[in-house]
PDB file of C-alpha atoms in Angstrom:
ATOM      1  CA  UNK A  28       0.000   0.000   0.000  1.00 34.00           C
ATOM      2  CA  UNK A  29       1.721   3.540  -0.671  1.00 37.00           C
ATOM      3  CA  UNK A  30       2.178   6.032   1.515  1.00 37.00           C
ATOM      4  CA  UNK A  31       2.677   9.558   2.045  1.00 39.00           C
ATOM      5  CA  UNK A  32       3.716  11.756   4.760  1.00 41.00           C
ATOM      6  CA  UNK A  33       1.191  13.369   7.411  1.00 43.00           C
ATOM      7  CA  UNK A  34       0.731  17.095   7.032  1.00 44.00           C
ATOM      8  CA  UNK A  35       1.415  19.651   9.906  1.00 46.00           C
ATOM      9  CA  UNK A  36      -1.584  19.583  11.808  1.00 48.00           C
ATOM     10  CA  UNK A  37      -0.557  22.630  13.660  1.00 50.00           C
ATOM     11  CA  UNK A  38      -0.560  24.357  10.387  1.00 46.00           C
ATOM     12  CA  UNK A  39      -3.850  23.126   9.105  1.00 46.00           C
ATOM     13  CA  UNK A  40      -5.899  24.194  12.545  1.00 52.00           C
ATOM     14  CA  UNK A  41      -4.121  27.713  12.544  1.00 53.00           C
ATOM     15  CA  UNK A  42      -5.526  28.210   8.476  1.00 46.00           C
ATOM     16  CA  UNK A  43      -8.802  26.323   9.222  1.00 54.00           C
ATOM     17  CA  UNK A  44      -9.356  28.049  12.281  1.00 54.00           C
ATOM     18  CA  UNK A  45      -8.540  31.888  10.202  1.00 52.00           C
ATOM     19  CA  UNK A  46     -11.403  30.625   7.656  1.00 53.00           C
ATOM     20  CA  UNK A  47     -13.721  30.201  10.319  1.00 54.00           C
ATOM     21  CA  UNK A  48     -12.640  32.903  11.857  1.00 55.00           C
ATOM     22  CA  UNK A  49     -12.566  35.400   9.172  1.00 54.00           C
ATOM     23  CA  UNK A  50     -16.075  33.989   7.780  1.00 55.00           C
ATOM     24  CA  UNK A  51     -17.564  35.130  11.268  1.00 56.00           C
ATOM     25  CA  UNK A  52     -15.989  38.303  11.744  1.00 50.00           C
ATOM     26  CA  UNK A  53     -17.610  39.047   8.563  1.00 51.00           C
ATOM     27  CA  UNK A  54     -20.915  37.920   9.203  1.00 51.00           C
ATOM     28  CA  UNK A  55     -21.101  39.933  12.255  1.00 52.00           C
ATOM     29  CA  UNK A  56     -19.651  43.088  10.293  1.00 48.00           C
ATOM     30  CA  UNK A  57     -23.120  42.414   8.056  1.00 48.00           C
ATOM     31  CA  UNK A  58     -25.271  42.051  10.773  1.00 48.00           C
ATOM     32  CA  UNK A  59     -24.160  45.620  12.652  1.00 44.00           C
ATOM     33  CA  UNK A  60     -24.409  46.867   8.847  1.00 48.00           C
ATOM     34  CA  UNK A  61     -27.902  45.987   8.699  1.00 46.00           C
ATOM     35  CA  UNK A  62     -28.956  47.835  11.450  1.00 40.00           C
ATOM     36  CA  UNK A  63     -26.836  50.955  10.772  1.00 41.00           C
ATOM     37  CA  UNK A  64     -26.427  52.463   8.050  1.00 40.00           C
ATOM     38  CA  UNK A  65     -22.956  52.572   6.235  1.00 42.00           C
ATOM     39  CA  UNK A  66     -20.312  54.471   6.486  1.00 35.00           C
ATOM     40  CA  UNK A  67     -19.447  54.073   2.692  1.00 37.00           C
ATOM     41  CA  UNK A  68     -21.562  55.579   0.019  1.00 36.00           C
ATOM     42  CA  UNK A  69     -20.376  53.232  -2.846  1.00 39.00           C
ATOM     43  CA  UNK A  70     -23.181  50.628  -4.084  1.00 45.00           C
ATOM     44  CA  UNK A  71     -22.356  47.148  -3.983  1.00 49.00           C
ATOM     45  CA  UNK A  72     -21.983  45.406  -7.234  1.00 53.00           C
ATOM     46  CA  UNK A  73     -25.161  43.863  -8.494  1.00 80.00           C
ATOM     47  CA  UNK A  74     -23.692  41.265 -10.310  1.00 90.00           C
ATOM     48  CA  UNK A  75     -19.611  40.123  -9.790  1.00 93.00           C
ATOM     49  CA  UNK A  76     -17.627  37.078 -11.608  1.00 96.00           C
ATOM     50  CA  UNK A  77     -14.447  35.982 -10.220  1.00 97.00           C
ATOM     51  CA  UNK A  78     -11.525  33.739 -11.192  1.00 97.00           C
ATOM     52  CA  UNK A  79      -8.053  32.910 -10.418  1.00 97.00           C
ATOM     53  CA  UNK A  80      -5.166  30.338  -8.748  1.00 98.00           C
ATOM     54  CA  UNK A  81      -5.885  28.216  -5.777  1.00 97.00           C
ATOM     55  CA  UNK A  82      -3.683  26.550  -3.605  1.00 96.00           C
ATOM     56  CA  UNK A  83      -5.114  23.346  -1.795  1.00 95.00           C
ATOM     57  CA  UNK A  84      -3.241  21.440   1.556  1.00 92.00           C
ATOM     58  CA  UNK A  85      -5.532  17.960   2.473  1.00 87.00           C
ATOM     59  CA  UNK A  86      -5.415  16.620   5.670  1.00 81.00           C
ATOM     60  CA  UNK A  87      -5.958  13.047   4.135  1.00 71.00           C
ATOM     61  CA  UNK A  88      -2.364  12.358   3.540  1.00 64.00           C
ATOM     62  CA  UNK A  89      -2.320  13.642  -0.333  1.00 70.00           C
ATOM     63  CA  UNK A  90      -0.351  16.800   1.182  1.00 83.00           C
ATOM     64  CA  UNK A  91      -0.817  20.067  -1.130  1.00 90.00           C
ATOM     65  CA  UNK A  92      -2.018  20.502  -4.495  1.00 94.00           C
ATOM     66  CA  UNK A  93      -0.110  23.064  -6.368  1.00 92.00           C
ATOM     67  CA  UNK A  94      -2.455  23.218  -9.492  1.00 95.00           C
ATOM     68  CA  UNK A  95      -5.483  24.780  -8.870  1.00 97.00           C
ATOM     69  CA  UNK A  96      -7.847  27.088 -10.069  1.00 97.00           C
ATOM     70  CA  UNK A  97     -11.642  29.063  -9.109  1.00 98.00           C
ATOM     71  CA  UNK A  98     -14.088  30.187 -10.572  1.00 97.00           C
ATOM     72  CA  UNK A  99     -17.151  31.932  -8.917  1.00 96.00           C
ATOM     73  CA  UNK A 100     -20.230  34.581  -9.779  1.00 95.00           C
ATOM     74  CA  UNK A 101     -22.974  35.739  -8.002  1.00 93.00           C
ATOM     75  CA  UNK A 102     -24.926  39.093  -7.160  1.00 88.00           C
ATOM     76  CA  UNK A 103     -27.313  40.832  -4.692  1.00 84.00           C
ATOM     77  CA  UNK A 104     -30.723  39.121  -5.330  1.00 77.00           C
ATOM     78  CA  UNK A 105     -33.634  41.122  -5.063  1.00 66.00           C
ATOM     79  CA  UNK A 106     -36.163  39.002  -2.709  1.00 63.00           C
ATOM     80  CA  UNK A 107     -38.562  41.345  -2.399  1.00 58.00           C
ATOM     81  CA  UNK A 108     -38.458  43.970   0.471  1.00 59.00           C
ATOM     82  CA  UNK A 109     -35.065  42.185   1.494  1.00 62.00           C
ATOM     83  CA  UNK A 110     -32.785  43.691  -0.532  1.00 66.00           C
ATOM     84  CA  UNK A 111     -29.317  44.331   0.906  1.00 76.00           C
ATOM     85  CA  UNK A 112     -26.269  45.341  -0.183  1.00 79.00           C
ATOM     86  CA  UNK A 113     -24.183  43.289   2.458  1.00 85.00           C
ATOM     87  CA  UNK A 114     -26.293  40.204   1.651  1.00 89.00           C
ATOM     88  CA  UNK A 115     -25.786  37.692  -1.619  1.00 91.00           C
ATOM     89  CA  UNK A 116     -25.614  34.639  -3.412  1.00 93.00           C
ATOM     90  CA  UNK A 117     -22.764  32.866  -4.945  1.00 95.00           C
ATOM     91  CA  UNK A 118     -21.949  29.727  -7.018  1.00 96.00           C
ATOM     92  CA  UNK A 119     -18.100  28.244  -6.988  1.00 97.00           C
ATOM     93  CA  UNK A 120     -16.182  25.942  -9.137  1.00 97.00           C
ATOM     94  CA  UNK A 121     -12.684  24.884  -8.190  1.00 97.00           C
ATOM     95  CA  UNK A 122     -10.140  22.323  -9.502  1.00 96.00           C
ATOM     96  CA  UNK A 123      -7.149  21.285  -7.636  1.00 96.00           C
ATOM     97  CA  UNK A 124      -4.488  18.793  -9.039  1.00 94.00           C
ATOM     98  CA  UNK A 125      -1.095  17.077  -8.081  1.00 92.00           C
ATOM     99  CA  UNK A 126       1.146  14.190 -10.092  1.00 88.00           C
ATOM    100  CA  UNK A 127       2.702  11.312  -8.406  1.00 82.00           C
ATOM    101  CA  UNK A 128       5.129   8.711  -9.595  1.00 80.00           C
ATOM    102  CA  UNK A 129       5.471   6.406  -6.583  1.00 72.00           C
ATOM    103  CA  UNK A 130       6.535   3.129  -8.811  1.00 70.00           C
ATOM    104  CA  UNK A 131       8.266   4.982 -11.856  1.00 71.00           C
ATOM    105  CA  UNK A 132       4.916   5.929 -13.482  1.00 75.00           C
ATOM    106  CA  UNK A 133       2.719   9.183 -13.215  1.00 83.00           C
ATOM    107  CA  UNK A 134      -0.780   8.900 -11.283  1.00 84.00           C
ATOM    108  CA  UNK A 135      -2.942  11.856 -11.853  1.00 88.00           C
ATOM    109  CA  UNK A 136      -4.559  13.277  -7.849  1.00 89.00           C
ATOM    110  CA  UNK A 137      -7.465  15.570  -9.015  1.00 91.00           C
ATOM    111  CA  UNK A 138     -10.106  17.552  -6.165  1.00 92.00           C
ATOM    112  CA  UNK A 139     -12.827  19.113  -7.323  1.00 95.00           C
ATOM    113  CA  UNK A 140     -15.791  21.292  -5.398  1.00 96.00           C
ATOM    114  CA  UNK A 141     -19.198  22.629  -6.932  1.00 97.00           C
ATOM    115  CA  UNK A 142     -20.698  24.878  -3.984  1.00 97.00           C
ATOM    116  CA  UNK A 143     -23.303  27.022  -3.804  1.00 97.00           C
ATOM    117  CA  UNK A 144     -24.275  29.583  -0.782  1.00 96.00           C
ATOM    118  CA  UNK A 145     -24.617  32.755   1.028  1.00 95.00           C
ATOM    119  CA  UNK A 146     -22.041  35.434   0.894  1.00 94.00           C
ATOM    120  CA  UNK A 147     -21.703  38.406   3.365  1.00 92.00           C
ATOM    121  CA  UNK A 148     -20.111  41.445   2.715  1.00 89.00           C
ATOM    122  CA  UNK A 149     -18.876  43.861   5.021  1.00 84.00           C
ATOM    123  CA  UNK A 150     -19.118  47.478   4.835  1.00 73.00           C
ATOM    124  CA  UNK A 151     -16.851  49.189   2.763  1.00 70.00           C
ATOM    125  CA  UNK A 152     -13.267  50.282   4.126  1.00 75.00           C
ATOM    126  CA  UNK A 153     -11.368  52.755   2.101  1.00 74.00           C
ATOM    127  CA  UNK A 154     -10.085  50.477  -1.215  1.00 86.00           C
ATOM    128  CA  UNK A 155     -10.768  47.439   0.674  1.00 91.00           C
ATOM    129  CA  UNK A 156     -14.233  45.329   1.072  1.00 91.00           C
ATOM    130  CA  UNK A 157     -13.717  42.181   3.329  1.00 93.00           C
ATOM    131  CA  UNK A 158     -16.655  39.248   2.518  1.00 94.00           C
ATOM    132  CA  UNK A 159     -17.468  35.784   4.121  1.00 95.00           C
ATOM    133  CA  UNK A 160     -19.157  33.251   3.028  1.00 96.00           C
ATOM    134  CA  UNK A 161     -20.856  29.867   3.893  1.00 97.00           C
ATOM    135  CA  UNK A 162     -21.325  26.984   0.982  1.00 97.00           C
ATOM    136  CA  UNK A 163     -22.459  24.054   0.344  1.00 97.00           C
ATOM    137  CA  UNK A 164     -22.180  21.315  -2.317  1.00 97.00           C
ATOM    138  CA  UNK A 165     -20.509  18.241  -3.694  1.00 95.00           C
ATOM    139  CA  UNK A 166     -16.506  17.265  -3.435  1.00 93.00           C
ATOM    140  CA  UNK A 167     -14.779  15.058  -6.002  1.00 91.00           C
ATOM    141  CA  UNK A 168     -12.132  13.028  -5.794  1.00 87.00           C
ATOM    142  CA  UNK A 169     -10.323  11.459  -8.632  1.00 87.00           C
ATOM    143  CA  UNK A 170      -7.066   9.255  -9.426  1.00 86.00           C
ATOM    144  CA  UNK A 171      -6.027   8.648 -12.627  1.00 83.00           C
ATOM    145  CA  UNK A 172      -3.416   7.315 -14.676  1.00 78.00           C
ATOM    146  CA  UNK A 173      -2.618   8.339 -18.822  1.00 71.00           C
ATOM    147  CA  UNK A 174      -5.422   5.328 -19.739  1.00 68.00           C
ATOM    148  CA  UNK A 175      -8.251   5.511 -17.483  1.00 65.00           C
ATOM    149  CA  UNK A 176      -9.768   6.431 -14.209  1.00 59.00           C
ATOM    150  CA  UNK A 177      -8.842   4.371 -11.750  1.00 74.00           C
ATOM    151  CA  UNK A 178     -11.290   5.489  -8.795  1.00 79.00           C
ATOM    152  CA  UNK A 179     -13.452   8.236  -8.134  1.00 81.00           C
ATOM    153  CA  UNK A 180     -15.774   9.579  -5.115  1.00 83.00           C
ATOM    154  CA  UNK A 181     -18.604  12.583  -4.651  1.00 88.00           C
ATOM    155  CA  UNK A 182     -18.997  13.505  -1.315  1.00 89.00           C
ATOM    156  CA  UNK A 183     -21.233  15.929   0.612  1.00 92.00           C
ATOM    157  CA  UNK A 184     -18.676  18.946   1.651  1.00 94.00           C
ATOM    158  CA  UNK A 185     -19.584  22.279   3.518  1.00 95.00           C
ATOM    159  CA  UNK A 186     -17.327  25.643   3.107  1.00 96.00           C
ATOM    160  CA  UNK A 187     -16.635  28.074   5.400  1.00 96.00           C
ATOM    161  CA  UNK A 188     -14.007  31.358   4.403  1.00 96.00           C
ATOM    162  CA  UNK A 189     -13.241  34.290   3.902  1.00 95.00           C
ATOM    163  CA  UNK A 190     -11.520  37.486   2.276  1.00 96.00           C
ATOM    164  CA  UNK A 191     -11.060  40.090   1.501  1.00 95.00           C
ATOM    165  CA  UNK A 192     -11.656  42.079  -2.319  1.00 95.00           C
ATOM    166  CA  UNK A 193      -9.100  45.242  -3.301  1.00 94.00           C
ATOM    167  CA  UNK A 194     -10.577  47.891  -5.714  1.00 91.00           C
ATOM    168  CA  UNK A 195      -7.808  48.140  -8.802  1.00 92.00           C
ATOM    169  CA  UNK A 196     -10.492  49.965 -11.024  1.00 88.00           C
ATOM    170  CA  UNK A 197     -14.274  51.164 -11.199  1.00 86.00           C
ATOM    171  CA  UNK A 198     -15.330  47.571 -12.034  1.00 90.00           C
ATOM    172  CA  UNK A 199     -12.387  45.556 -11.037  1.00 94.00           C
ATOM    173  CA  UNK A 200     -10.585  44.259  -7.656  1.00 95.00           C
ATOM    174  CA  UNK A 201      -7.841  41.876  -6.653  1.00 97.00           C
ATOM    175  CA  UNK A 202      -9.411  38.980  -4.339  1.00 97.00           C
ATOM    176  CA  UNK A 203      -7.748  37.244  -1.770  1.00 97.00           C
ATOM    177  CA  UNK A 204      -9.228  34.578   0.459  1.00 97.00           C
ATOM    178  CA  UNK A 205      -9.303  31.495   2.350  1.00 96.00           C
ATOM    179  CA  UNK A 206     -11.597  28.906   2.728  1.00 96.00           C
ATOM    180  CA  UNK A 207     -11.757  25.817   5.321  1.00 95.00           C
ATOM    181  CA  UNK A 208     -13.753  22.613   3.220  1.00 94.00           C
ATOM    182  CA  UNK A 209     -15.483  19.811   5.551  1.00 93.00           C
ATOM    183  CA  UNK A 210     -15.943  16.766   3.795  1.00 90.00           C
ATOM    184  CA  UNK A 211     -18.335  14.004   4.955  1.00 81.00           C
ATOM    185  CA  UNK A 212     -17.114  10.543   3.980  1.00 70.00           C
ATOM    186  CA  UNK A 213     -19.640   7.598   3.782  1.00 64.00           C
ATOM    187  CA  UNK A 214     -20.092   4.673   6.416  1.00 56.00           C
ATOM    188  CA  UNK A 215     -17.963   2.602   4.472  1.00 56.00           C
ATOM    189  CA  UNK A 216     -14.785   2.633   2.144  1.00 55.00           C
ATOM    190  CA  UNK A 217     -15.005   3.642  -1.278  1.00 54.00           C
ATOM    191  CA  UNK A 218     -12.915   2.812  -4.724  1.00 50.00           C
ATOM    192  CA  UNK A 219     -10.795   6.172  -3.683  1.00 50.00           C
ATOM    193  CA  UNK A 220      -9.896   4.989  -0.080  1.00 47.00           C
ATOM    194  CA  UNK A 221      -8.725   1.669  -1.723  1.00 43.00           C
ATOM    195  CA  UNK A 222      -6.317   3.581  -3.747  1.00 46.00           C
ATOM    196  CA  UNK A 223      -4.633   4.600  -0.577  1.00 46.00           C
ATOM    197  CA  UNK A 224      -3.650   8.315  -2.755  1.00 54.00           C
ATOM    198  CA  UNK A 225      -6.646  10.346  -1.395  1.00 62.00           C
ATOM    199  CA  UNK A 226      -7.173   8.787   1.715  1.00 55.00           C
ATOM    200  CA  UNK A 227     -10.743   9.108   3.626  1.00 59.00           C
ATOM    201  CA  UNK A 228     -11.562   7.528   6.711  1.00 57.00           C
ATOM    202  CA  UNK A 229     -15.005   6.339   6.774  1.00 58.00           C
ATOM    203  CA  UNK A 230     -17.113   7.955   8.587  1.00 58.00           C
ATOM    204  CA  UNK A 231     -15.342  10.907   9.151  1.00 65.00           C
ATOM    205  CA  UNK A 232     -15.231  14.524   7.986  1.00 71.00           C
ATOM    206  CA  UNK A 233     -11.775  14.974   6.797  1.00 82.00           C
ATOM    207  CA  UNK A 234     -10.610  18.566   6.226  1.00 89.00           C
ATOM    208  CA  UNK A 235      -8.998  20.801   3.401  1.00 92.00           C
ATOM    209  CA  UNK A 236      -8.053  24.346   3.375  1.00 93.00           C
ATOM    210  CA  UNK A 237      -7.776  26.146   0.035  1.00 96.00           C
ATOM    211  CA  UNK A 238      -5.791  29.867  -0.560  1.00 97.00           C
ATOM    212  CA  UNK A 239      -7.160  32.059  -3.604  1.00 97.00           C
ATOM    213  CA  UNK A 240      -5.905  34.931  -4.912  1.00 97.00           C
ATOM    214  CA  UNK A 241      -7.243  36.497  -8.333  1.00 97.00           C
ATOM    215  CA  UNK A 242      -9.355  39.296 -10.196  1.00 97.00           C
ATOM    216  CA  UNK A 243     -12.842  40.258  -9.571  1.00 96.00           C
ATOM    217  CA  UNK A 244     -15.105  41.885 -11.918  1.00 95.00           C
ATOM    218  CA  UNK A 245     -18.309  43.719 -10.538  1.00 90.00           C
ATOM    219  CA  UNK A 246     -20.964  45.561 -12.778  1.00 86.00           C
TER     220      UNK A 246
END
């Protein structure tokens, strides 16, 4: 069975506990913005697409992921009378990818998330507009070799994170963030665990942390 080494866990519950802790220091900058009135004239953006490079560490044993990538969009909804600029809704796509050659050939490590949620931004601070948000979706795990697939798994994940967005332009900011992923494995092991590459223990929510950094544009 291979083998890898055991990330820092010092490390990884410092960053998961600054995703956490950044998503609820800006939920509770939201909630004080709702009941006063900002500071800030500027309108938030209706409508905002972002994209850039992601950096992945997983607690499994598969260590970091170097390749990565996001993408996400999402705007201020109008539901009716609630209508708020600190308040939205946001979809994310992100792909994170690694290459291993543990007996002289490559085997392809691949993460990906699709998660949807609630994103809270708080009031406006000079240049600078720090967010969080909470999502929710579905985690993939591949391995693969040149041919084929060799095992896969979707699991039910759950996002907390964080950043914070710096205006470069009237429509355009430079986004940094991090984000703390909970993944919920199933009762029992799966193709994936067999693999013994992207290790899950069953029945346990096993743990990523992702770092972004990229360009936002807002209209």
């Amino acid at each position: 069975m291979l083998a890898w080494s055991t990330p820092r866990q010092g490390i990884e519950k410092d960053v998961m506990k600054a995703s956490v802790r950044m998503f609820s220091v800006c939920v509770t900058a939201a909630a004080l913005n709702a009941i006063c009135e900002p500071l800030a004239a500027a309108q938030a953006a209706k409508v905002e697409v972002a994209g850039g490079y992601a950096l992945l560490r997983d607690d499994s044993g598969s260590g970091n992921f170097p390749i990565g990538w996001f993408v996400s969009g999402g705007g201020n909804p109008a539901l009716g009378t609630f209508n708020k600029e600190w308040f939205g809704l946001v979809g994310e796509v992100s792909g994170n990818h690694k290459m291993v050659s543990p007996l002289g050939f490559d085997i392809h490590l691949s993460v990906y998330s699709f998660m949807g949620g609630a994103k809270f931004a708080a009031p406006k601070w000079r240049a600078m507009t720090p967010f969080g948000q909470f999502l929710i979706g579905a985690h993939r795990s591949e391995v693969s070799t040149a041919l084929a697939i060799q095992g896969s798994a979707t699991r039910f994940a759950y996002e907390p994170g964080g950043g914070v967005d710096v205006n470069v332009a009237s429509h355009y900011a430079v986004r940094v963030g991090v984000n703390g992923r909970f993944i919920r494995s199933p009762d029992h092991a799966d193709r994936v665990d067999n693999t013994a590459l992207i290790v899950r223990s069953p029945g346990v929510a096993s743990k990523e942390f992702q770092l972004i950094a990229g360009m936002v544009f807002r209209k």
